[in-house]
Amino acid sequence: MSDQIEDRLKKLIVDTLALEDVDPASIETDAPLFGEGLGLDSIDALELALAIHKDFGVRTKENDEKNREYYYSVASLAQFIRDKQAEAAAADPA
Amino acid sequence: MPQDRQHDRFGALKRAIRQCNVVITVGLYTASMPFAYGMFAVLCFLWRKDERRRAQRLQRVTAFAYRSMHRWLTWLRITRFDHRQPLSGLPSGPCVVIANHPTLMDITSITAVLGSGTTVVKPALYRRRMIGPLLVGAGHVEGPGADPISTGRVVDEVVRRLAWGMPAIIFPEGTRSPPGGFQRFGRLAFEVACRARVPLVSLTVRCEPVYLSKEVPLFRPAHPTPRLGLGVLAVDDPAVVDHDSRRLRQLAEERYHSWLRELVPPSDRAYDPAAEEPECQIRSKTV
């Protein structure tokens, strides 16, 4: 289950950002997504946030100081999604 | 050689005079700052009814101030810049203007020539209690800062300013260019041009010898007198790249790198990764 989110995220990154030369399996789970890692930029982060909202139902708040941490790597992003989904499940047990 | 020695002596003398002129200028500007600040704040308050008109008027005031500043600097031979130099091919309507960023004077010179322009300001400066309200009044936009998601707000705000009819001036490197090279271009300016469907104007800024770069500070003026010049490298319609900001960035970045290759001898060039990549296949259309 836990690896599923990571795998889905990798595929989502490649599809959403149209990274034609990148195989989702080649994205390292702990490698940085921005800068020297996958080389994504802030506009990519924005597109990714919209795609995550659409696919996982998790909304990324604007001006949240932790966004940089959440979007650091596939692993941190998957943890962010898991936490938000758990929060939503706790708030609405039905 | 005695002639060389004489030349050196005059050079040292000129440099010392220029240094004195810089000190005088900084002193005068510091002394007149409260008055200028007060005037700007009063205008900002008086024109508060219409956000768009206030921004347009205050930007014209800013451009006038920058023109006066450059006239003063030219008169004192601290730098040479003529804001009346023609920039051929500039679109008459709103557009996104990008430029390399070799000196702190590029924003003042570009605004002086364009006559207006909204810019993206660093959050630390934008949130200063004294300066922030004036930047808001003049229609400038707070930058995204550390949060990558807030870029969406910045894009929307700049697109809104373009709809007001003013150009947006954005330095895609985000910080000053290293000597003889470029930082990697961010995508904000290109995304804005694609979303607003306005032309992208690529300007070149040259300051020779370089002054007010990270290496040459204010109180160490360059010798001989730095000459500041602007040029239009290209005007691109985002439709040519199907409003794809990635392709538009690639196009612009490669164009700047090839401009630099023609300008700077290989020995003086900073490491340029783009020079090792194959040429871009995208064709541009001048609008």
Short mmCIF file of C-alpha atoms in Angstrom, two decimals, chain B residues 4 23 32 35-36 52 54 63 83 107 154 205 219 224 232 236 252 259:
data_model
loop_
_atom_site.label_atom_id
_atom_site.label_comp_id
_atom_site.label_asym_id
_atom_site.label_seq_id
_atom_site.Cartn_x
_atom_site.Cartn_y
_atom_site.Cartn_z
CA ASP B 4 51.70 55.26 -19.91
CA VAL B 23 29.87 59.79 -2.25
CA SER B 32 16.42 63.92 -0.15
CA PHE B 35 11.11 64.21 0.92
CA ALA B 36 10.90 61.82 -2.06
CA ARG B 52 -5.20 50.50 -11.82
CA ARG B 54 -2.84 54.69 -9.30
CA ALA B 63 10.17 56.13 -14.53
CA HIS B 83 17.15 56.62 -21.92
CA ILE B 107 15.85 47.68 -13.64
CA VAL B 154 2.24 35.48 -8.52
CA VAL B 205 21.65 44.71 -20.88
CA PHE B 219 31.81 52.74 -3.64
CA PRO B 224 36.65 54.11 -17.45
CA VAL B 232 16.10 44.08 -28.15
CA ASP B 236 8.39 36.22 -29.49
CA ALA B 252 14.84 32.35 -24.90
CA TRP B 259 24.21 36.17 -27.87
#
